[in-house]
mmCIF file with all atom_site columns, C-alpha atoms in Angstrom:
data_model
loop_
_atom_site.group_PDB
_atom_site.id
_atom_site.type_symbol
_atom_site.label_atom_id
_atom_site.label_alt_id
_atom_site.label_comp_id
_atom_site.label_asym_id
_atom_site.label_entity_id
_atom_site.label_seq_id
_atom_site.pdbx_PDB_ins_code
_atom_site.Cartn_x
_atom_site.Cartn_y
_atom_site.Cartn_z
_atom_site.occupancy
_atom_site.B_iso_or_equiv
_atom_site.pdbx_formal_charge
_atom_site.auth_seq_id
_atom_site.auth_comp_id
_atom_site.auth_asym_id
_atom_site.auth_atom_id
_atom_site.pdbx_PDB_model_num
ATOM 1   C CA . MET Q 1 1   ? 39.362 -38.656 13.295 1.00 82.00 ? 1   MET Q CA 1
ATOM 2   C CA . ALA Q 1 2   ? 36.150 -40.670 13.712 1.00 88.00 ? 2   ALA Q CA 1
ATOM 3   C CA . TRP Q 1 3   ? 32.744 -38.980 13.531 1.00 89.00 ? 3   TRP Q CA 1
ATOM 4   C CA . ILE Q 1 4   ? 29.648 -40.183 15.362 1.00 93.00 ? 4   ILE Q CA 1
ATOM 5   C CA . PHE Q 1 5   ? 26.229 -39.074 14.150 1.00 91.00 ? 5   PHE Q CA 1
ATOM 6   C CA . VAL Q 1 6   ? 22.631 -40.102 13.511 1.00 92.00 ? 6   VAL Q CA 1
ATOM 7   C CA . ASP Q 1 7   ? 22.044 -41.381 9.977  1.00 90.00 ? 7   ASP Q CA 1
ATOM 8   C CA . GLY Q 1 8   ? 18.383 -42.251 9.384  1.00 90.00 ? 8   GLY Q CA 1
ATOM 9   C CA . ASP Q 1 9   ? 17.455 -44.973 11.881 1.00 91.00 ? 9   ASP Q CA 1
ATOM 10  C CA . ASP Q 1 10  ? 21.076 -45.743 12.811 1.00 92.00 ? 10  ASP Q CA 1
ATOM 11  C CA . VAL Q 1 11  ? 23.914 -44.397 14.901 1.00 93.00 ? 11  VAL Q CA 1
ATOM 12  C CA . ALA Q 1 12  ? 26.902 -44.287 12.580 1.00 93.00 ? 12  ALA Q CA 1
ATOM 13  C CA . VAL Q 1 13  ? 30.599 -44.045 13.377 1.00 94.00 ? 13  VAL Q CA 1
ATOM 14  C CA . ARG Q 1 14  ? 32.514 -43.017 10.281 1.00 94.00 ? 14  ARG Q CA 1
ATOM 15  C CA . LEU Q 1 15  ? 36.207 -43.783 10.478 1.00 92.00 ? 15  LEU Q CA 1
ATOM 16  C CA . ALA Q 1 16  ? 39.053 -42.110 8.614  1.00 92.00 ? 16  ALA Q CA 1
ATOM 17  C CA . TRP Q 1 17  ? 40.955 -44.424 6.254  1.00 92.00 ? 17  TRP Q CA 1
ATOM 18  C CA . TRP Q 1 18  ? 43.829 -44.883 8.695  1.00 91.00 ? 18  TRP Q CA 1
ATOM 19  C CA . GLU Q 1 19  ? 41.393 -45.702 11.534 1.00 89.00 ? 19  GLU Q CA 1
ATOM 20  C CA . LYS Q 1 20  ? 39.795 -48.373 9.353  1.00 90.00 ? 20  LYS Q CA 1
ATOM 21  C CA . ALA Q 1 21  ? 43.228 -49.850 8.784  1.00 90.00 ? 21  ALA Q CA 1
ATOM 22  C CA . ALA Q 1 22  ? 44.140 -49.619 12.486 1.00 90.00 ? 22  ALA Q CA 1
ATOM 23  C CA . ALA Q 1 23  ? 40.842 -51.117 13.699 1.00 88.00 ? 23  ALA Q CA 1
ATOM 24  C CA . ARG Q 1 24  ? 40.850 -53.679 10.857 1.00 90.00 ? 24  ARG Q CA 1
ATOM 25  C CA . ARG Q 1 25  ? 37.194 -52.980 10.118 1.00 91.00 ? 25  ARG Q CA 1
ATOM 26  C CA . GLY Q 1 26  ? 34.942 -50.538 8.289  1.00 91.00 ? 26  GLY Q CA 1
ATOM 27  C CA . ASP Q 1 27  ? 32.519 -47.948 9.605  1.00 92.00 ? 27  ASP Q CA 1
ATOM 28  C CA . VAL Q 1 28  ? 30.241 -48.957 12.492 1.00 94.00 ? 28  VAL Q CA 1
ATOM 29  C CA . ARG Q 1 29  ? 26.432 -48.771 12.347 1.00 94.00 ? 29  ARG Q CA 1
ATOM 30  C CA . VAL Q 1 30  ? 23.917 -49.773 15.015 1.00 94.00 ? 30  VAL Q CA 1
ATOM 31  C CA . PRO Q 1 31  ? 20.145 -49.166 15.108 1.00 94.00 ? 31  PRO Q CA 1
ATOM 32  C CA . LEU Q 1 32  ? 18.902 -46.260 17.220 1.00 93.00 ? 32  LEU Q CA 1
ATOM 33  C CA . THR Q 1 33  ? 16.552 -48.684 18.956 1.00 93.00 ? 33  THR Q CA 1
ATOM 34  C CA . ALA Q 1 34  ? 19.626 -50.358 20.513 1.00 93.00 ? 34  ALA Q CA 1
ATOM 35  C CA . VAL Q 1 35  ? 20.760 -47.145 22.255 1.00 93.00 ? 35  VAL Q CA 1
ATOM 36  C CA . CYS Q 1 36  ? 19.930 -47.130 25.954 1.00 92.00 ? 36  CYS Q CA 1
ATOM 37  C CA . ARG Q 1 37  ? 22.086 -44.277 27.331 1.00 92.00 ? 37  ARG Q CA 1
ATOM 38  C CA . VAL Q 1 38  ? 24.331 -41.505 25.996 1.00 92.00 ? 38  VAL Q CA 1
ATOM 39  C CA . THR Q 1 39  ? 26.918 -39.788 28.189 1.00 92.00 ? 39  THR Q CA 1
ATOM 40  C CA . VAL Q 1 40  ? 29.989 -37.591 27.811 1.00 93.00 ? 40  VAL Q CA 1
ATOM 41  C CA . GLU Q 1 41  ? 33.220 -38.664 29.477 1.00 93.00 ? 41  GLU Q CA 1
ATOM 42  C CA . THR Q 1 42  ? 35.681 -35.800 29.961 1.00 92.00 ? 42  THR Q CA 1
ATOM 43  C CA . ALA Q 1 43  ? 38.579 -38.098 30.864 1.00 91.00 ? 43  ALA Q CA 1
ATOM 44  C CA . TRP Q 1 44  ? 39.197 -40.151 27.701 1.00 90.00 ? 44  TRP Q CA 1
ATOM 45  C CA . TRP Q 1 45  ? 40.745 -43.131 29.506 1.00 89.00 ? 45  TRP Q CA 1
ATOM 46  C CA . ARG Q 1 46  ? 37.570 -43.697 31.573 1.00 90.00 ? 46  ARG Q CA 1
ATOM 47  C CA . ALA Q 1 47  ? 35.760 -44.760 28.397 1.00 90.00 ? 47  ALA Q CA 1
ATOM 48  C CA . LEU Q 1 48  ? 38.092 -47.765 28.060 1.00 92.00 ? 48  LEU Q CA 1
ATOM 49  C CA . ARG Q 1 49  ? 36.975 -51.016 29.651 1.00 90.00 ? 49  ARG Q CA 1
ATOM 50  C CA . GLY Q 1 50  ? 38.065 -54.597 29.265 1.00 90.00 ? 50  GLY Q CA 1
ATOM 51  C CA . VAL Q 1 51  ? 41.100 -55.772 27.323 1.00 92.00 ? 51  VAL Q CA 1
ATOM 52  C CA . PRO Q 1 52  ? 42.209 -54.899 23.776 1.00 92.00 ? 52  PRO Q CA 1
ATOM 53  C CA . ARG Q 1 53  ? 40.978 -57.364 21.178 1.00 93.00 ? 53  ARG Q CA 1
ATOM 54  C CA . ARG Q 1 54  ? 41.509 -55.971 17.708 1.00 93.00 ? 54  ARG Q CA 1
ATOM 55  C CA . GLY Q 1 55  ? 43.016 -52.633 16.751 1.00 93.00 ? 55  GLY Q CA 1
ATOM 56  C CA . VAL Q 1 56  ? 45.842 -50.311 17.690 1.00 93.00 ? 56  VAL Q CA 1
ATOM 57  C CA . TRP Q 1 57  ? 46.568 -49.444 21.310 1.00 91.00 ? 57  TRP Q CA 1
ATOM 58  C CA . ILE Q 1 58  ? 49.195 -46.813 22.118 1.00 91.00 ? 58  ILE Q CA 1
ATOM 59  C CA . PRO Q 1 59  ? 49.068 -46.488 25.921 1.00 88.00 ? 59  PRO Q CA 1
ATOM 60  C CA . GLY Q 1 60  ? 48.364 -42.951 27.066 1.00 89.00 ? 60  GLY Q CA 1
ATOM 61  C CA . VAL Q 1 61  ? 47.938 -41.693 23.495 1.00 92.00 ? 61  VAL Q CA 1
ATOM 62  C CA . ARG Q 1 62  ? 45.423 -43.446 21.222 1.00 93.00 ? 62  ARG Q CA 1
ATOM 63  C CA . CYS Q 1 63  ? 43.069 -46.427 21.172 1.00 94.00 ? 63  CYS Q CA 1
ATOM 64  C CA . VAL Q 1 64  ? 41.183 -47.566 18.058 1.00 95.00 ? 64  VAL Q CA 1
ATOM 65  C CA . GLY Q 1 65  ? 39.377 -50.897 17.725 1.00 95.00 ? 65  GLY Q CA 1
ATOM 66  C CA . THR Q 1 66  ? 37.435 -53.372 19.830 1.00 95.00 ? 66  THR Q CA 1
ATOM 67  C CA . ARG Q 1 67  ? 37.842 -54.225 23.500 1.00 94.00 ? 67  ARG Q CA 1
ATOM 68  C CA . GLY Q 1 68  ? 36.421 -57.325 25.162 1.00 93.00 ? 68  GLY Q CA 1
ATOM 69  C CA . HIS Q 1 69  ? 34.960 -57.755 28.655 1.00 91.00 ? 69  HIS Q CA 1
ATOM 70  C CA . GLU Q 1 70  ? 32.472 -59.957 30.518 1.00 88.00 ? 70  GLU Q CA 1
ATOM 71  C CA . ALA Q 1 71  ? 29.432 -58.245 28.980 1.00 87.00 ? 71  ALA Q CA 1
ATOM 72  C CA . GLY Q 1 72  ? 30.648 -58.345 25.356 1.00 91.00 ? 72  GLY Q CA 1
ATOM 73  C CA . LEU Q 1 73  ? 32.590 -56.009 23.064 1.00 94.00 ? 73  LEU Q CA 1
ATOM 74  C CA . ASP Q 1 74  ? 33.081 -52.238 22.977 1.00 95.00 ? 74  ASP Q CA 1
ATOM 75  C CA . PHE Q 1 75  ? 34.138 -50.235 19.930 1.00 96.00 ? 75  PHE Q CA 1
ATOM 76  C CA . VAL Q 1 76  ? 36.401 -47.302 20.756 1.00 95.00 ? 76  VAL Q CA 1
ATOM 77  C CA . SER Q 1 77  ? 38.157 -44.549 18.871 1.00 95.00 ? 77  SER Q CA 1
ATOM 78  C CA . VAL Q 1 78  ? 39.674 -42.289 21.509 1.00 95.00 ? 78  VAL Q CA 1
ATOM 79  C CA . ARG Q 1 79  ? 42.762 -40.179 22.005 1.00 93.00 ? 79  ARG Q CA 1
ATOM 80  C CA . SER Q 1 80  ? 44.234 -38.339 24.950 1.00 93.00 ? 80  SER Q CA 1
ATOM 81  C CA . GLY Q 1 81  ? 43.112 -34.836 25.773 1.00 92.00 ? 81  GLY Q CA 1
ATOM 82  C CA . ARG Q 1 82  ? 39.700 -35.067 24.097 1.00 95.00 ? 82  ARG Q CA 1
ATOM 83  C CA . PRO Q 1 83  ? 36.214 -35.646 25.533 1.00 95.00 ? 83  PRO Q CA 1
ATOM 84  C CA . VAL Q 1 84  ? 34.452 -38.862 24.561 1.00 95.00 ? 84  VAL Q CA 1
ATOM 85  C CA . VAL Q 1 85  ? 30.825 -39.475 23.608 1.00 95.00 ? 85  VAL Q CA 1
ATOM 86  C CA . CYS Q 1 86  ? 29.834 -42.846 25.121 1.00 94.00 ? 86  CYS Q CA 1
ATOM 87  C CA . VAL Q 1 87  ? 26.802 -44.597 23.643 1.00 94.00 ? 87  VAL Q CA 1
ATOM 88  C CA . GLU Q 1 88  ? 25.660 -47.557 25.737 1.00 93.00 ? 88  GLU Q CA 1
ATOM 89  C CA . LEU Q 1 89  ? 23.840 -50.215 23.742 1.00 93.00 ? 89  LEU Q CA 1
ATOM 90  C CA . ARG Q 1 90  ? 21.396 -52.970 24.583 1.00 91.00 ? 90  ARG Q CA 1
ATOM 91  C CA . PRO Q 1 91  ? 22.628 -56.607 24.585 1.00 89.00 ? 91  PRO Q CA 1
ATOM 92  C CA . THR Q 1 92  ? 21.062 -57.249 21.162 1.00 89.00 ? 92  THR Q CA 1
ATOM 93  C CA . ALA Q 1 93  ? 23.532 -54.845 19.487 1.00 92.00 ? 93  ALA Q CA 1
ATOM 94  C CA . PRO Q 1 94  ? 26.906 -56.061 18.169 1.00 93.00 ? 94  PRO Q CA 1
ATOM 95  C CA . PHE Q 1 95  ? 28.688 -53.860 20.736 1.00 94.00 ? 95  PHE Q CA 1
ATOM 96  C CA . ARG Q 1 96  ? 27.866 -52.882 24.308 1.00 94.00 ? 96  ARG Q CA 1
ATOM 97  C CA . LEU Q 1 97  ? 29.475 -49.429 24.031 1.00 94.00 ? 97  LEU Q CA 1
ATOM 98  C CA . LEU Q 1 98  ? 30.543 -47.027 21.302 1.00 95.00 ? 98  LEU Q CA 1
ATOM 99  C CA . ALA Q 1 99  ? 33.144 -44.561 22.578 1.00 95.00 ? 99  ALA Q CA 1
ATOM 100 C CA . VAL Q 1 100 ? 34.253 -41.853 20.137 1.00 96.00 ? 100 VAL Q CA 1
ATOM 101 C CA . CYS Q 1 101 ? 36.286 -38.758 20.927 1.00 95.00 ? 101 CYS Q CA 1
ATOM 102 C CA . VAL Q 1 102 ? 35.259 -35.328 19.656 1.00 94.00 ? 102 VAL Q CA 1
ATOM 103 C CA . PRO Q 1 103 ? 37.334 -32.133 19.480 1.00 93.00 ? 103 PRO Q CA 1
ATOM 104 C CA . THR Q 1 104 ? 35.668 -30.068 22.234 1.00 92.00 ? 104 THR Q CA 1
ATOM 105 C CA . GLY Q 1 105 ? 33.432 -30.459 25.253 1.00 91.00 ? 105 GLY Q CA 1
ATOM 106 C CA . ALA Q 1 106 ? 30.771 -28.262 23.635 1.00 93.00 ? 106 ALA Q CA 1
ATOM 107 C CA . GLU Q 1 107 ? 30.698 -30.489 20.559 1.00 93.00 ? 107 GLU Q CA 1
ATOM 108 C CA . ALA Q 1 108 ? 30.548 -33.604 22.766 1.00 93.00 ? 108 ALA Q CA 1
ATOM 109 C CA . GLY Q 1 109 ? 27.505 -32.199 24.557 1.00 92.00 ? 109 GLY Q CA 1
ATOM 110 C CA . ALA Q 1 110 ? 25.800 -31.325 21.264 1.00 93.00 ? 110 ALA Q CA 1
ATOM 111 C CA . VAL Q 1 111 ? 26.418 -34.794 19.805 1.00 93.00 ? 111 VAL Q CA 1
ATOM 112 C CA . ALA Q 1 112 ? 25.191 -36.491 22.996 1.00 91.00 ? 112 ALA Q CA 1
ATOM 113 C CA . ARG Q 1 113 ? 22.001 -34.390 23.028 1.00 91.00 ? 113 ARG Q CA 1
ATOM 114 C CA . SER Q 1 114 ? 21.369 -35.134 19.349 1.00 91.00 ? 114 SER Q CA 1
ATOM 115 C CA . LEU Q 1 115 ? 21.779 -38.874 19.891 1.00 91.00 ? 115 LEU Q CA 1
ATOM 116 C CA . GLY Q 1 116 ? 19.634 -38.765 23.030 1.00 87.00 ? 116 GLY Q CA 1
ATOM 117 C CA . ARG Q 1 117 ? 16.787 -36.964 21.245 1.00 89.00 ? 117 ARG Q CA 1
ATOM 118 C CA . SER Q 1 118 ? 16.886 -39.371 18.303 1.00 89.00 ? 118 SER Q CA 1
ATOM 119 C CA . ALA Q 1 119 ? 16.944 -42.655 20.254 1.00 87.00 ? 119 ALA Q CA 1
ATOM 120 C CA . PRO Q 1 120 ? 13.387 -43.894 20.860 1.00 84.00 ? 120 PRO Q CA 1
ATOM 121 C CA . ARG Q 1 121 ? 13.998 -45.885 24.085 1.00 81.00 ? 121 ARG Q CA 1
ATOM 122 C CA . ILE Q 1 122 ? 16.659 -43.872 25.921 1.00 79.00 ? 122 ILE Q CA 1
ATOM 123 C CA . ASP Q 1 123 ? 17.208 -44.428 29.658 1.00 75.00 ? 123 ASP Q CA 1
ATOM 124 C CA . THR Q 1 124 ? 17.423 -41.063 31.438 1.00 70.00 ? 124 THR Q CA 1
ATOM 125 C CA . SER Q 1 125 ? 17.373 -42.474 34.975 1.00 70.00 ? 125 SER Q CA 1
ATOM 126 C CA . THR Q 1 126 ? 21.019 -41.520 35.533 1.00 66.00 ? 126 THR Q CA 1
ATOM 127 C CA . PRO Q 1 127 ? 23.508 -39.342 33.673 1.00 66.00 ? 127 PRO Q CA 1
ATOM 128 C CA . CYS Q 1 128 ? 26.306 -41.852 34.385 1.00 70.00 ? 128 CYS Q CA 1
ATOM 129 C CA . ARG Q 1 129 ? 27.389 -44.985 32.559 1.00 69.00 ? 129 ARG Q CA 1
ATOM 130 C CA . GLN Q 1 130 ? 26.439 -48.227 34.238 1.00 67.00 ? 130 GLN Q CA 1
ATOM 131 C CA . PRO Q 1 131 ? 29.174 -50.529 35.600 1.00 67.00 ? 131 PRO Q CA 1
ATOM 132 C CA . LEU Q 1 132 ? 29.936 -53.830 33.952 1.00 64.00 ? 132 LEU Q CA 1
ATOM 133 C CA . PRO Q 1 133 ? 28.705 -56.972 35.687 1.00 63.00 ? 133 PRO Q CA 1
ATOM 134 C CA . VAL Q 1 134 ? 31.405 -59.071 37.310 1.00 61.00 ? 134 VAL Q CA 1
ATOM 135 C CA . PRO Q 1 135 ? 30.471 -62.792 37.450 1.00 62.00 ? 135 PRO Q CA 1
ATOM 136 C CA . ALA Q 1 136 ? 32.173 -63.503 40.783 1.00 63.00 ? 136 ALA Q CA 1
ATOM 137 C CA . GLU Q 1 137 ? 30.471 -60.543 42.461 1.00 55.00 ? 137 GLU Q CA 1
ATOM 138 C CA . THR Q 1 138 ? 27.122 -61.308 40.868 1.00 51.00 ? 138 THR Q CA 1
ATOM 139 C CA . SER Q 1 139 ? 27.028 -64.869 42.201 1.00 51.00 ? 139 SER Q CA 1
ATOM 140 C CA . GLU Q 1 140 ? 28.114 -63.735 45.680 1.00 52.00 ? 140 GLU Q CA 1
ATOM 141 C CA . VAL Q 1 141 ? 25.421 -61.027 45.809 1.00 49.00 ? 141 VAL Q CA 1
ATOM 142 C CA . THR Q 1 142 ? 22.807 -63.575 44.716 1.00 49.00 ? 142 THR Q CA 1
ATOM 143 C CA . ALA Q 1 143 ? 23.967 -65.986 47.433 1.00 50.00 ? 143 ALA Q CA 1
ATOM 144 C CA . VAL Q 1 144 ? 23.694 -63.282 50.092 1.00 47.00 ? 144 VAL Q CA 1
ATOM 145 C CA . ARG Q 1 145 ? 20.221 -62.253 48.929 1.00 47.00 ? 145 ARG Q CA 1
ATOM 146 C CA . THR Q 1 146 ? 18.887 -65.810 48.866 1.00 50.00 ? 146 THR Q CA 1
ATOM 147 C CA . GLY Q 1 147 ? 20.636 -66.858 52.064 1.00 52.00 ? 147 GLY Q CA 1
ATOM 148 C CA . HIS Q 1 148 ? 22.658 -69.622 50.373 1.00 52.00 ? 148 HIS Q CA 1
ATOM 149 C CA . ARG Q 1 149 ? 26.260 -68.818 51.144 1.00 47.00 ? 149 ARG Q CA 1
ATOM 150 C CA . ARG Q 1 150 ? 29.098 -71.183 50.454 1.00 48.00 ? 150 ARG Q CA 1
ATOM 151 C CA . ARG Q 1 151 ? 31.022 -72.189 53.527 1.00 47.00 ? 151 ARG Q CA 1
#
C-alpha cells in the first residue's frame, strides 16, 4: 500500500514494490510549494479523472498509475472501500493531482491536515476539489461573456 507524507520540503508518495511494478515508475516526489489544495474523498472512485495512461486498472477494485486529462496528468494509487487523500498541485508540478488511499477516514483526515499545515501556499477558499477545465465549455463561456457567439 502506498504512503503519502511530508518529507522535508517535498510531498512524497512511497510505493510498495508491487505498486512500483504496476505503475511502471518509482516513488513520487513533488515540492510542497506546488501544493494548492488538500482534500479527503470518501468515495475512492471520485478521485479518478481522465483516462488511464500507464499502470494497472482493475475496474471497481484497484487503480495504480497515471491518468491523463485536458489539464495534464494525475498520479493515483487507490482501491475500493478506502478513503483517498487528494493533493491538488499547481500547473508547474509534474502532476495535477496525487490521489492516495489510506486505511481509515481518521488517518485520511490526519494526513490531509499535516499536508495542509506544511504547504506554504495552500488555498483554503473551498474544502472541495476544483473541476477540470473542458476546452469546448471554456471557449463557449468566453464567447458568451464577450458577446461573440458563433452562429
